[in-house]
PDB file of C-alpha atoms in Angstrom:
ATOM      1  CA  UNK M   1      70.044 -42.861  51.105  1.00  0.00           C
ATOM      2  CA  UNK M   2      67.939 -45.257  49.146  1.00  0.00           C
ATOM      3  CA  UNK M   3      68.600 -44.951  45.454  1.00  0.00           C
ATOM      4  CA  UNK M   4      66.258 -45.879  42.652  1.00  0.00           C
ATOM      5  CA  UNK M   5      67.553 -46.611  39.158  1.00  0.00           C
ATOM      6  CA  UNK M   6      65.110 -46.556  36.271  1.00  0.00           C
ATOM      7  CA  UNK M   7      65.879 -47.796  32.802  1.00  0.00           C
ATOM      8  CA  UNK M   8      63.860 -45.452  30.623  1.00  0.00           C
ATOM      9  CA  UNK M   9      65.097 -46.316  27.173  1.00  0.00           C
ATOM     10  CA  UNK M  10      63.417 -49.724  27.054  1.00  0.00           C
ATOM     11  CA  UNK M  11      59.976 -48.228  27.522  1.00  0.00           C
ATOM     12  CA  UNK M  12      60.100 -45.384  25.043  1.00  0.00           C
ATOM     13  CA  UNK M  13      58.117 -47.218  22.381  1.00  0.00           C
ATOM     14  CA  UNK M  14      55.306 -48.222  24.748  1.00  0.00           C
ATOM     15  CA  UNK M  15      52.801 -46.229  26.711  1.00  0.00           C
ATOM     16  CA  UNK M  16      53.764 -46.733  30.316  1.00  0.00           C
ATOM     17  CA  UNK M  17      50.654 -45.036  31.630  1.00  0.00           C
ATOM     18  CA  UNK M  18      47.841 -47.169  30.288  1.00  0.00           C
ATOM     19  CA  UNK M  19      45.439 -45.825  32.905  1.00  0.00           C
ATOM     20  CA  UNK M  20      45.766 -42.253  31.664  1.00  0.00           C
ATOM     21  CA  UNK M  21      43.260 -40.954  29.153  1.00  0.00           C
ATOM     22  CA  UNK M  22      44.368 -40.984  25.523  1.00  0.00           C
ATOM     23  CA  UNK M  23      45.661 -37.572  24.474  1.00  0.00           C
ATOM     24  CA  UNK M  24      43.905 -35.346  21.997  1.00  0.00           C
ATOM     25  CA  UNK M  25      45.528 -35.675  18.535  1.00  0.00           C
ATOM     26  CA  UNK M  26      48.266 -33.097  18.161  1.00  0.00           C
ATOM     27  CA  UNK M  27      49.777 -31.345  15.148  1.00  0.00           C
ATOM     28  CA  UNK M  28      52.424 -33.272  13.246  1.00  0.00           C
ATOM     29  CA  UNK M  29      53.562 -30.567  10.817  1.00  0.00           C
ATOM     30  CA  UNK M  30      54.410 -26.895  10.896  1.00  0.00           C
ATOM     31  CA  UNK M  31      56.068 -24.718  13.518  1.00  0.00           C
ATOM     32  CA  UNK M  32      54.898 -25.495  17.010  1.00  0.00           C
ATOM     33  CA  UNK M  33      54.855 -23.949  20.452  1.00  0.00           C
ATOM     34  CA  UNK M  34      54.305 -25.667  23.788  1.00  0.00           C
ATOM     35  CA  UNK M  35      52.142 -23.986  26.444  1.00  0.00           C
ATOM     36  CA  UNK M  36      51.658 -25.179  30.005  1.00  0.00           C
ATOM     37  CA  UNK M  37      48.166 -25.323  31.485  1.00  0.00           C
ATOM     38  CA  UNK M  38      47.191 -26.354  35.034  1.00  0.00           C
ATOM     39  CA  UNK M  39      46.462 -29.955  33.997  1.00  0.00           C
ATOM     40  CA  UNK M  40      47.925 -30.307  30.516  1.00  0.00           C
ATOM     41  CA  UNK M  41      50.554 -29.323  27.999  1.00  0.00           C
ATOM     42  CA  UNK M  42      49.151 -27.713  24.842  1.00  0.00           C
ATOM     43  CA  UNK M  43      50.808 -28.077  21.441  1.00  0.00           C
ATOM     44  CA  UNK M  44      49.832 -25.304  19.022  1.00  0.00           C
ATOM     45  CA  UNK M  45      50.683 -25.148  15.324  1.00  0.00           C
ATOM     46  CA  UNK M  46      51.796 -21.567  14.667  1.00  0.00           C
ATOM     47  CA  UNK M  47      51.007 -21.928  10.962  1.00  0.00           C
ATOM     48  CA  UNK M  48      47.437 -23.061  11.738  1.00  0.00           C
ATOM     49  CA  UNK M  49      46.364 -21.936  15.240  1.00  0.00           C
ATOM     50  CA  UNK M  50      43.173 -24.016  15.094  1.00  0.00           C
ATOM     51  CA  UNK M  51      45.396 -27.094  14.789  1.00  0.00           C
ATOM     52  CA  UNK M  52      46.250 -27.838  18.420  1.00  0.00           C
ATOM     53  CA  UNK M  53      46.239 -30.702  20.880  1.00  0.00           C
ATOM     54  CA  UNK M  54      46.783 -31.537  24.540  1.00  0.00           C
ATOM     55  CA  UNK M  55      49.262 -33.786  26.330  1.00  0.00           C
ATOM     56  CA  UNK M  56      47.449 -34.893  29.528  1.00  0.00           C
ATOM     57  CA  UNK M  57      50.292 -34.600  32.028  1.00  0.00           C
ATOM     58  CA  UNK M  58      47.751 -34.256  34.854  1.00  0.00           C
ATOM     59  CA  UNK M  59      49.560 -31.505  36.715  1.00  0.00           C
ATOM     60  CA  UNK M  60      51.296 -28.188  36.178  1.00  0.00           C
ATOM     61  CA  UNK M  61      54.671 -28.605  34.481  1.00  0.00           C
ATOM     62  CA  UNK M  62      57.240 -26.456  36.298  1.00  0.00           C
ATOM     63  CA  UNK M  63      60.362 -27.559  34.417  1.00  0.00           C
ATOM     64  CA  UNK M  64      61.004 -29.050  31.005  1.00  0.00           C
ATOM     65  CA  UNK M  65      63.975 -30.004  28.873  1.00  0.00           C
ATOM     66  CA  UNK M  66      64.297 -31.265  25.306  1.00  0.00           C
ATOM     67  CA  UNK M  67      66.697 -34.221  25.187  1.00  0.00           C
ATOM     68  CA  UNK M  68      68.257 -33.828  21.760  1.00  0.00           C
ATOM     69  CA  UNK M  69      69.912 -37.250  21.722  1.00  0.00           C
ATOM     70  CA  UNK M  70      66.597 -39.116  22.024  1.00  0.00           C
ATOM     71  CA  UNK M  71      64.152 -36.479  20.735  1.00  0.00           C
ATOM     72  CA  UNK M  72      62.045 -36.605  23.883  1.00  0.00           C
ATOM     73  CA  UNK M  73      60.834 -34.057  26.393  1.00  0.00           C
ATOM     74  CA  UNK M  74      61.336 -34.524  30.119  1.00  0.00           C
ATOM     75  CA  UNK M  75      58.589 -32.802  32.112  1.00  0.00           C
ATOM     76  CA  UNK M  76      58.592 -32.259  35.871  1.00  0.00           C
ATOM     77  CA  UNK M  77      55.252 -31.985  37.692  1.00  0.00           C
ATOM     78  CA  UNK M  78      55.761 -31.541  41.470  1.00  0.00           C
ATOM     79  CA  UNK M  79      52.045 -31.880  42.250  1.00  0.00           C
ATOM     80  CA  UNK M  80      52.096 -35.415  40.830  1.00  0.00           C
ATOM     81  CA  UNK M  81      55.621 -36.188  42.066  1.00  0.00           C
ATOM     82  CA  UNK M  82      56.290 -37.091  38.472  1.00  0.00           C
ATOM     83  CA  UNK M  83      58.931 -37.082  35.768  1.00  0.00           C
ATOM     84  CA  UNK M  84      57.227 -37.718  32.423  1.00  0.00           C
ATOM     85  CA  UNK M  85      58.885 -38.740  29.159  1.00  0.00           C
ATOM     86  CA  UNK M  86      57.121 -37.310  26.093  1.00  0.00           C
ATOM     87  CA  UNK M  87      57.797 -38.284  22.479  1.00  0.00           C
ATOM     88  CA  UNK M  88      58.981 -35.242  20.490  1.00  0.00           C
ATOM     89  CA  UNK M  89      59.979 -36.895  17.208  1.00  0.00           C
ATOM     90  CA  UNK M  90      58.606 -34.794  14.375  1.00  0.00           C
ATOM     91  CA  UNK M  91      56.947 -37.512  12.292  1.00  0.00           C
ATOM     92  CA  UNK M  92      56.264 -40.045  15.019  1.00  0.00           C
ATOM     93  CA  UNK M  93      52.657 -41.325  15.301  1.00  0.00           C
ATOM     94  CA  UNK M  94      52.993 -40.904  19.082  1.00  0.00           C
ATOM     95  CA  UNK M  95      54.430 -37.404  18.906  1.00  0.00           C
ATOM     96  CA  UNK M  96      53.756 -35.416  22.104  1.00  0.00           C
ATOM     97  CA  UNK M  97      52.234 -38.420  23.823  1.00  0.00           C
ATOM     98  CA  UNK M  98      53.444 -39.500  27.254  1.00  0.00           C
ATOM     99  CA  UNK M  99      55.602 -42.569  26.663  1.00  0.00           C
ATOM    100  CA  UNK M 100      56.570 -43.197  30.269  1.00  0.00           C
ATOM    101  CA  UNK M 101      55.924 -41.630  33.648  1.00  0.00           C
ATOM    102  CA  UNK M 102      57.955 -42.148  36.798  1.00  0.00           C
ATOM    103  CA  UNK M 103      57.076 -41.072  40.322  1.00  0.00           C
ATOM    104  CA  UNK M 104      59.075 -40.555  43.500  1.00  0.00           C
ATOM    105  CA  UNK M 105      58.453 -38.552  46.714  1.00  0.00           C
ATOM    106  CA  UNK M 106      61.592 -36.547  45.972  1.00  0.00           C
ATOM    107  CA  UNK M 107      59.942 -35.222  42.804  1.00  0.00           C
ATOM    108  CA  UNK M 108      57.406 -33.284  44.901  1.00  0.00           C
ATOM    109  CA  UNK M 109      59.956 -30.511  45.442  1.00  0.00           C
ATOM    110  CA  UNK M 110      59.051 -27.230  43.770  1.00  0.00           C
ATOM    111  CA  UNK M 111      61.342 -24.620  42.271  1.00  0.00           C
ATOM    112  CA  UNK M 112      63.482 -27.221  40.504  1.00  0.00           C
ATOM    113  CA  UNK M 113      65.007 -26.668  37.086  1.00  0.00           C
ATOM    114  CA  UNK M 114      66.856 -28.797  34.569  1.00  0.00           C
ATOM    115  CA  UNK M 115      70.585 -28.070  34.576  1.00  0.00           C
ATOM    116  CA  UNK M 116      72.985 -29.326  31.927  1.00  0.00           C
ATOM    117  CA  UNK M 117      76.391 -30.281  33.345  1.00  0.00           C
ATOM    118  CA  UNK M 118      78.946 -33.088  33.044  1.00  0.00           C
ATOM    119  CA  UNK M 119      77.055 -34.667  30.119  1.00  0.00           C
ATOM    120  CA  UNK M 120      73.956 -35.164  32.238  1.00  0.00           C
ATOM    121  CA  UNK M 121      70.646 -33.419  32.874  1.00  0.00           C
ATOM    122  CA  UNK M 122      70.054 -32.653  36.545  1.00  0.00           C
ATOM    123  CA  UNK M 123      66.659 -31.731  37.960  1.00  0.00           C
ATOM    124  CA  UNK M 124      68.089 -29.515  40.647  1.00  0.00           C
ATOM    125  CA  UNK M 125      67.854 -26.514  42.921  1.00  0.00           C
ATOM    126  CA  UNK M 126      71.247 -25.086  43.725  1.00  0.00           C
ATOM    127  CA  UNK M 127      73.584 -28.059  44.162  1.00  0.00           C
ATOM    128  CA  UNK M 128      70.848 -30.479  45.233  1.00  0.00           C
ATOM    129  CA  UNK M 129      69.444 -32.754  42.531  1.00  0.00           C
ATOM    130  CA  UNK M 130      66.470 -35.125  42.756  1.00  0.00           C
ATOM    131  CA  UNK M 131      66.878 -36.707  39.314  1.00  0.00           C
ATOM    132  CA  UNK M 132      69.892 -37.337  37.087  1.00  0.00           C
ATOM    133  CA  UNK M 133      69.348 -38.381  33.460  1.00  0.00           C
ATOM    134  CA  UNK M 134      71.919 -39.651  30.968  1.00  0.00           C
ATOM    135  CA  UNK M 135      70.810 -38.131  27.628  1.00  0.00           C
ATOM    136  CA  UNK M 136      72.400 -40.904  25.553  1.00  0.00           C
ATOM    137  CA  UNK M 137      70.772 -43.869  27.264  1.00  0.00           C
ATOM    138  CA  UNK M 138      67.981 -42.176  29.246  1.00  0.00           C
ATOM    139  CA  UNK M 139      69.138 -44.021  32.329  1.00  0.00           C
ATOM    140  CA  UNK M 140      67.736 -41.998  35.236  1.00  0.00           C
ATOM    141  CA  UNK M 141      68.623 -41.943  38.914  1.00  0.00           C
ATOM    142  CA  UNK M 142      66.071 -40.677  41.448  1.00  0.00           C
ATOM    143  CA  UNK M 143      66.856 -39.622  45.012  1.00  0.00           C
ATOM    144  CA  UNK M 144      68.425 -36.665  46.805  1.00  0.00           C
ATOM    145  CA  UNK M 145      72.008 -35.978  45.760  1.00  0.00           C
ATOM    146  CA  UNK M 146      74.520 -33.160  46.190  1.00  0.00           C
ATOM    147  CA  UNK M 147      76.956 -32.212  43.413  1.00  0.00           C
ATOM    148  CA  UNK M 148      79.583 -29.554  44.061  1.00  0.00           C
ATOM    149  CA  UNK M 149      79.999 -28.793  40.356  1.00  0.00           C
ATOM    150  CA  UNK M 150      76.394 -27.677  39.835  1.00  0.00           C
ATOM    151  CA  UNK M 151      76.047 -23.894  39.557  1.00  0.00           C
ATOM    152  CA  UNK M 152      74.566 -22.207  42.615  1.00  0.00           C
ATOM    153  CA  UNK M 153      71.941 -19.864  41.192  1.00  0.00           C
ATOM    154  CA  UNK M 154      69.252 -17.749  42.753  1.00  0.00           C
ATOM    155  CA  UNK M 155      66.087 -19.618  41.792  1.00  0.00           C
ATOM    156  CA  UNK M 156      64.093 -16.368  41.926  1.00  0.00           C
ATOM    157  CA  UNK M 157      66.250 -14.744  39.237  1.00  0.00           C
ATOM    158  CA  UNK M 158      66.966 -15.341  35.551  1.00  0.00           C
ATOM    159  CA  UNK M 159      70.575 -15.654  34.467  1.00  0.00           C
ATOM    160  CA  UNK M 160      72.535 -15.320  31.226  1.00  0.00           C
ATOM    161  CA  UNK M 161      76.283 -15.821  30.785  1.00  0.00           C
ATOM    162  CA  UNK M 162      77.743 -14.022  27.761  1.00  0.00           C
ATOM    163  CA  UNK M 163      81.149 -12.853  26.612  1.00  0.00           C
ATOM    164  CA  UNK M 164      80.139  -9.352  27.674  1.00  0.00           C
ATOM    165  CA  UNK M 165      79.389 -10.415  31.248  1.00  0.00           C
ATOM    166  CA  UNK M 166      77.097 -12.305  33.569  1.00  0.00           C
ATOM    167  CA  UNK M 167      73.589 -10.823  33.458  1.00  0.00           C
ATOM    168  CA  UNK M 168      70.894 -11.462  36.057  1.00  0.00           C
ATOM    169  CA  UNK M 169      67.289 -10.255  36.186  1.00  0.00           C
ATOM    170  CA  UNK M 170      65.526 -10.206  39.548  1.00  0.00           C
ATOM    171  CA  UNK M 171      62.541  -8.203  40.790  1.00  0.00           C
ATOM    172  CA  UNK M 172      62.600  -6.008  37.691  1.00  0.00           C
ATOM    173  CA  UNK M 173      66.284  -5.088  38.101  1.00  0.00           C
ATOM    174  CA  UNK M 174      68.926  -6.103  35.559  1.00  0.00           C
ATOM    175  CA  UNK M 175      72.503  -6.423  36.802  1.00  0.00           C
ATOM    176  CA  UNK M 176      75.750  -7.382  35.102  1.00  0.00           C
ATOM    177  CA  UNK M 177      79.069  -8.662  36.376  1.00  0.00           C
ATOM    178  CA  UNK M 178      81.957  -8.040  33.983  1.00  0.00           C
ATOM    179  CA  UNK M 179      84.841 -10.469  34.593  1.00  0.00           C
ATOM    180  CA  UNK M 180      86.999  -8.515  32.146  1.00  0.00           C
ATOM    181  CA  UNK M 181      87.187  -5.588  34.558  1.00  0.00           C
ATOM    182  CA  UNK M 182      89.671  -7.481  36.753  1.00  0.00           C
ATOM    183  CA  UNK M 183      89.492  -8.217  40.446  1.00  0.00           C
ATOM    184  CA  UNK M 184      86.348  -9.520  42.104  1.00  0.00           C
ATOM    185  CA  UNK M 185      83.330  -8.940  39.806  1.00  0.00           C
ATOM    186  CA  UNK M 186      80.719  -6.700  41.417  1.00  0.00           C
ATOM    187  CA  UNK M 187      77.120  -6.594  40.124  1.00  0.00           C
ATOM    188  CA  UNK M 188      76.359  -3.302  38.387  1.00  0.00           C
ATOM    189  CA  UNK M 189      72.789  -2.134  37.821  1.00  0.00           C
ATOM    190  CA  UNK M 190      71.712  -1.526  34.226  1.00  0.00           C
ATOM    191  CA  UNK M 191      69.473   1.529  33.993  1.00  0.00           C
ATOM    192  CA  UNK M 192      66.144   0.836  32.334  1.00  0.00           C
ATOM    193  CA  UNK M 193      62.944   2.865  32.093  1.00  0.00           C
ATOM    194  CA  UNK M 194      60.878  -0.296  32.643  1.00  0.00           C
ATOM    195  CA  UNK M 195      60.986  -3.135  35.150  1.00  0.00           C
ATOM    196  CA  UNK M 196      61.263  -6.250  32.966  1.00  0.00           C
ATOM    197  CA  UNK M 197      60.216  -9.673  34.196  1.00  0.00           C
ATOM    198  CA  UNK M 198      61.537 -11.914  31.401  1.00  0.00           C
ATOM    199  CA  UNK M 199      65.037 -12.237  29.921  1.00  0.00           C
ATOM    200  CA  UNK M 200      66.441 -13.974  26.825  1.00  0.00           C
ATOM    201  CA  UNK M 201      69.848 -13.640  25.184  1.00  0.00           C
ATOM    202  CA  UNK M 202      71.439 -14.139  21.772  1.00  0.00           C
ATOM    203  CA  UNK M 203      75.205 -14.319  22.459  1.00  0.00           C
ATOM    204  CA  UNK M 204      76.062 -14.494  18.742  1.00  0.00           C
ATOM    205  CA  UNK M 205      74.585 -11.020  18.218  1.00  0.00           C
ATOM    206  CA  UNK M 206      75.411  -9.605  21.678  1.00  0.00           C
ATOM    207  CA  UNK M 207      71.711  -8.958  22.229  1.00  0.00           C
ATOM    208  CA  UNK M 208      69.481  -9.183  25.289  1.00  0.00           C
ATOM    209  CA  UNK M 209      65.699  -9.314  24.964  1.00  0.00           C
ATOM    210  CA  UNK M 210      63.685  -8.081  27.935  1.00  0.00           C
ATOM    211  CA  UNK M 211      59.903  -8.264  28.331  1.00  0.00           C
ATOM    212  CA  UNK M 212      58.236  -5.683  30.554  1.00  0.00           C
ATOM    213  CA  UNK M 213      54.668  -4.876  31.541  1.00  0.00           C
ATOM    214  CA  UNK M 214      53.392  -1.322  31.830  1.00  0.00           C
ATOM    215  CA  UNK M 215      50.396   0.350  33.479  1.00  0.00           C
ATOM    216  CA  UNK M 216      47.060  -0.022  31.733  1.00  0.00           C
ATOM    217  CA  UNK M 217      47.528  -3.643  30.696  1.00  0.00           C
ATOM    218  CA  UNK M 218      50.205  -3.019  28.066  1.00  0.00           C
ATOM    219  CA  UNK M 219      53.727  -4.331  27.599  1.00  0.00           C
ATOM    220  CA  UNK M 220      56.996  -3.796  25.774  1.00  0.00           C
ATOM    221  CA  UNK M 221      59.939  -5.686  24.318  1.00  0.00           C
ATOM    222  CA  UNK M 222      63.307  -4.046  24.989  1.00  0.00           C
ATOM    223  CA  UNK M 223      66.298  -4.982  22.817  1.00  0.00           C
ATOM    224  CA  UNK M 224      69.547  -4.333  24.671  1.00  0.00           C
ATOM    225  CA  UNK M 225      73.109  -4.203  23.309  1.00  0.00           C
ATOM    226  CA  UNK M 226      75.092  -6.397  25.711  1.00  0.00           C
ATOM    227  CA  UNK M 227      78.309  -4.501  24.957  1.00  0.00           C
ATOM    228  CA  UNK M 228      77.052  -0.986  25.660  1.00  0.00           C
ATOM    229  CA  UNK M 229      74.118  -2.064  27.888  1.00  0.00           C
ATOM    230  CA  UNK M 230      71.953   0.453  26.062  1.00  0.00           C
ATOM    231  CA  UNK M 231      68.428  -0.140  24.757  1.00  0.00           C
ATOM    232  CA  UNK M 232      68.743   0.000  20.983  1.00  0.00           C
ATOM    233  CA  UNK M 233      65.135  -0.798  20.147  1.00  0.00           C
ATOM    234  CA  UNK M 234      61.779  -0.824  21.893  1.00  0.00           C
ATOM    235  CA  UNK M 235      58.537  -2.375  20.712  1.00  0.00           C
ATOM    236  CA  UNK M 236      55.389  -1.449  22.625  1.00  0.00           C
ATOM    237  CA  UNK M 237      52.420  -3.832  22.586  1.00  0.00           C
ATOM    238  CA  UNK M 238      48.799  -3.345  23.617  1.00  0.00           C
ATOM    239  CA  UNK M 239      48.718  -6.470  25.788  1.00  0.00           C
ATOM    240  CA  UNK M 240      50.559  -7.647  28.919  1.00  0.00           C
ATOM    241  CA  UNK M 241      53.373 -10.187  28.503  1.00  0.00           C
ATOM    242  CA  UNK M 242      53.155 -13.322  30.643  1.00  0.00           C
ATOM    243  CA  UNK M 243      56.204 -15.172  29.328  1.00  0.00           C
ATOM    244  CA  UNK M 244      58.516 -15.432  26.345  1.00  0.00           C
ATOM    245  CA  UNK M 245      60.854 -18.076  24.972  1.00  0.00           C
ATOM    246  CA  UNK M 246      62.886 -19.086  21.937  1.00  0.00           C
ATOM    247  CA  UNK M 247      61.051 -20.973  19.210  1.00  0.00           C
ATOM    248  CA  UNK M 248      62.343 -23.060  16.340  1.00  0.00           C
ATOM    249  CA  UNK M 249      63.742 -20.935  13.531  1.00  0.00           C
ATOM    250  CA  UNK M 250      65.377 -18.423  15.864  1.00  0.00           C
ATOM    251  CA  UNK M 251      62.168 -16.492  16.560  1.00  0.00           C
ATOM    252  CA  UNK M 252      60.844 -15.474  19.981  1.00  0.00           C
ATOM    253  CA  UNK M 253      57.397 -16.450  21.191  1.00  0.00           C
ATOM    254  CA  UNK M 254      55.369 -14.292  23.585  1.00  0.00           C
ATOM    255  CA  UNK M 255      52.370 -15.368  25.625  1.00  0.00           C
ATOM    256  CA  UNK M 256      49.715 -13.033  26.969  1.00  0.00           C
ATOM    257  CA  UNK M 257      47.627 -15.177  29.308  1.00  0.00           C
ATOM    258  CA  UNK M 258      44.933 -12.568  29.929  1.00  0.00           C
ATOM    259  CA  UNK M 259      43.842 -12.409  26.261  1.00  0.00           C
ATOM    260  CA  UNK M 260      45.033 -15.138  25.588  1.00  0.00           C
ATOM    261  CA  UNK M 261      47.265 -14.734  22.543  1.00  0.00           C
ATOM    262  CA  UNK M 262      50.637 -15.795  21.169  1.00  0.00           C
ATOM    263  CA  UNK M 263      52.893 -13.360  19.326  1.00  0.00           C
ATOM    264  CA  UNK M 264      55.992 -14.306  17.340  1.00  0.00           C
ATOM    265  CA  UNK M 265      58.857 -11.816  16.993  1.00  0.00           C
ATOM    266  CA  UNK M 266      61.567 -12.212  14.342  1.00  0.00           C
ATOM    267  CA  UNK M 267      64.849 -10.742  15.683  1.00  0.00           C
ATOM    268  CA  UNK M 268      66.562 -10.988  12.289  1.00  0.00           C
ATOM    269  CA  UNK M 269      63.918  -8.758  10.667  1.00  0.00           C
ATOM    270  CA  UNK M 270      63.118  -6.828  13.859  1.00  0.00           C
ATOM    271  CA  UNK M 271      59.361  -7.174  13.439  1.00  0.00           C
ATOM    272  CA  UNK M 272      56.358  -9.165  14.601  1.00  0.00           C
ATOM    273  CA  UNK M 273      55.996 -12.210  12.375  1.00  0.00           C
ATOM    274  CA  UNK M 274      52.517 -13.209  13.560  1.00  0.00           C
ATOM    275  CA  UNK M 275      49.943 -12.752  16.317  1.00  0.00           C
ATOM    276  CA  UNK M 276      47.360 -15.463  16.875  1.00  0.00           C
ATOM    277  CA  UNK M 277      44.733 -16.561  19.387  1.00  0.00           C
ATOM    278  CA  UNK M 278      44.377 -20.363  19.558  1.00  0.00           C
ATOM    279  CA  UNK M 279      41.083 -21.577  21.019  1.00  0.00           C
ATOM    280  CA  UNK M 280      42.608 -23.846  23.650  1.00  0.00           C
ATOM    281  CA  UNK M 281      40.255 -24.074  26.677  1.00  0.00           C
ATOM    282  CA  UNK M 282      41.530 -22.844  30.022  1.00  0.00           C
ATOM    283  CA  UNK M 283      43.998 -20.164  31.066  1.00  0.00           C
ATOM    284  CA  UNK M 284      47.591 -20.688  29.901  1.00  0.00           C
ATOM    285  CA  UNK M 285      50.496 -20.408  32.319  1.00  0.00           C
ATOM    286  CA  UNK M 286      53.798 -20.292  30.419  1.00  0.00           C
ATOM    287  CA  UNK M 287      55.493 -21.075  27.138  1.00  0.00           C
ATOM    288  CA  UNK M 288      58.075 -23.863  26.970  1.00  0.00           C
ATOM    289  CA  UNK M 289      61.156 -23.443  24.807  1.00  0.00           C
ATOM    290  CA  UNK M 290      61.803 -25.566  21.729  1.00  0.00           C
ATOM    291  CA  UNK M 291      64.483 -23.460  20.072  1.00  0.00           C
ATOM    292  CA  UNK M 292      67.536 -21.300  20.534  1.00  0.00           C
ATOM    293  CA  UNK M 293      68.931 -18.129  18.888  1.00  0.00           C
ATOM    294  CA  UNK M 294      70.532 -20.041  15.985  1.00  0.00           C
ATOM    295  CA  UNK M 295      67.186 -21.604  15.114  1.00  0.00           C
ATOM    296  CA  UNK M 296      67.970 -25.160  16.198  1.00  0.00           C
ATOM    297  CA  UNK M 297      66.083 -27.280  18.696  1.00  0.00           C
ATOM    298  CA  UNK M 298      67.864 -27.316  22.009  1.00  0.00           C
ATOM    299  CA  UNK M 299      67.589 -28.047  25.718  1.00  0.00           C
ATOM    300  CA  UNK M 300      65.192 -25.490  27.224  1.00  0.00           C
ATOM    301  CA  UNK M 301      65.991 -23.937  30.592  1.00  0.00           C
ATOM    302  CA  UNK M 302      69.606 -25.007  30.204  1.00  0.00           C
ATOM    303  CA  UNK M 303      71.929 -23.353  32.694  1.00  0.00           C
ATOM    304  CA  UNK M 304      75.692 -23.384  32.337  1.00  0.00           C
ATOM    305  CA  UNK M 305      78.128 -22.976  35.193  1.00  0.00           C
ATOM    306  CA  UNK M 306      79.506 -19.487  35.540  1.00  0.00           C
TER     307      UNK M 306
END
């Protein structure tokens, strides 16, 4: 197998894609959320929704990860067979601009996700990876590789590993495997009145957050106690939920693509912090994570081995 090694760190201060159009200026202050569009990545200032900008990635981003060590985003666009490096430093003059872009036929594979394991980021599906990135040096290896230590996950499901068990959401059904029960863990269905399509977890509070859509174009946020597996709170909304993700500050962002609008929920206060409608042209696809339950920036879409 032919292997290609790319030294990314040397090019992080230069624009590697001079032929690409210059990006629209993006916000440099305030709380921000990233939204994927068919041909761009939008950056919206939650404190001033009219303050937004676009990163011209030129294709739909299907996977993203924030590399904490270098303060950059890695974006995977299968349509362009591309792995893009985007500046994410808060006060950088090139913040959210594409610093480098690397292409390989192997990057055309869809359904890939970034997996954190063995001090590396793997763009992988199951145990097959097409890119391996060292977060300290940003040395990347492109090709097709198999690693036995990567977790084998159902790419059509969402997964959360907590002290209370291993939770999985697929086709509107939430299941849990409790390793504390002894013997071979068997998935048990969690009874819910709705069929959620999005799942987030806060292990420190033993909470699961489930987003569900209901008839008539409405939705709901279900807050589940991971210990009892009971819904302890339910917030109905008058709009359908397309996606949700953790934001900086430990809040949860919700996207309704049909409106479109962004809503921010504060789990600590158990209330909606804000609802806004940025005037970004086009129809949004998904939110990208830039936070975690403790309020810090982290690696979005990170999956740990069971």
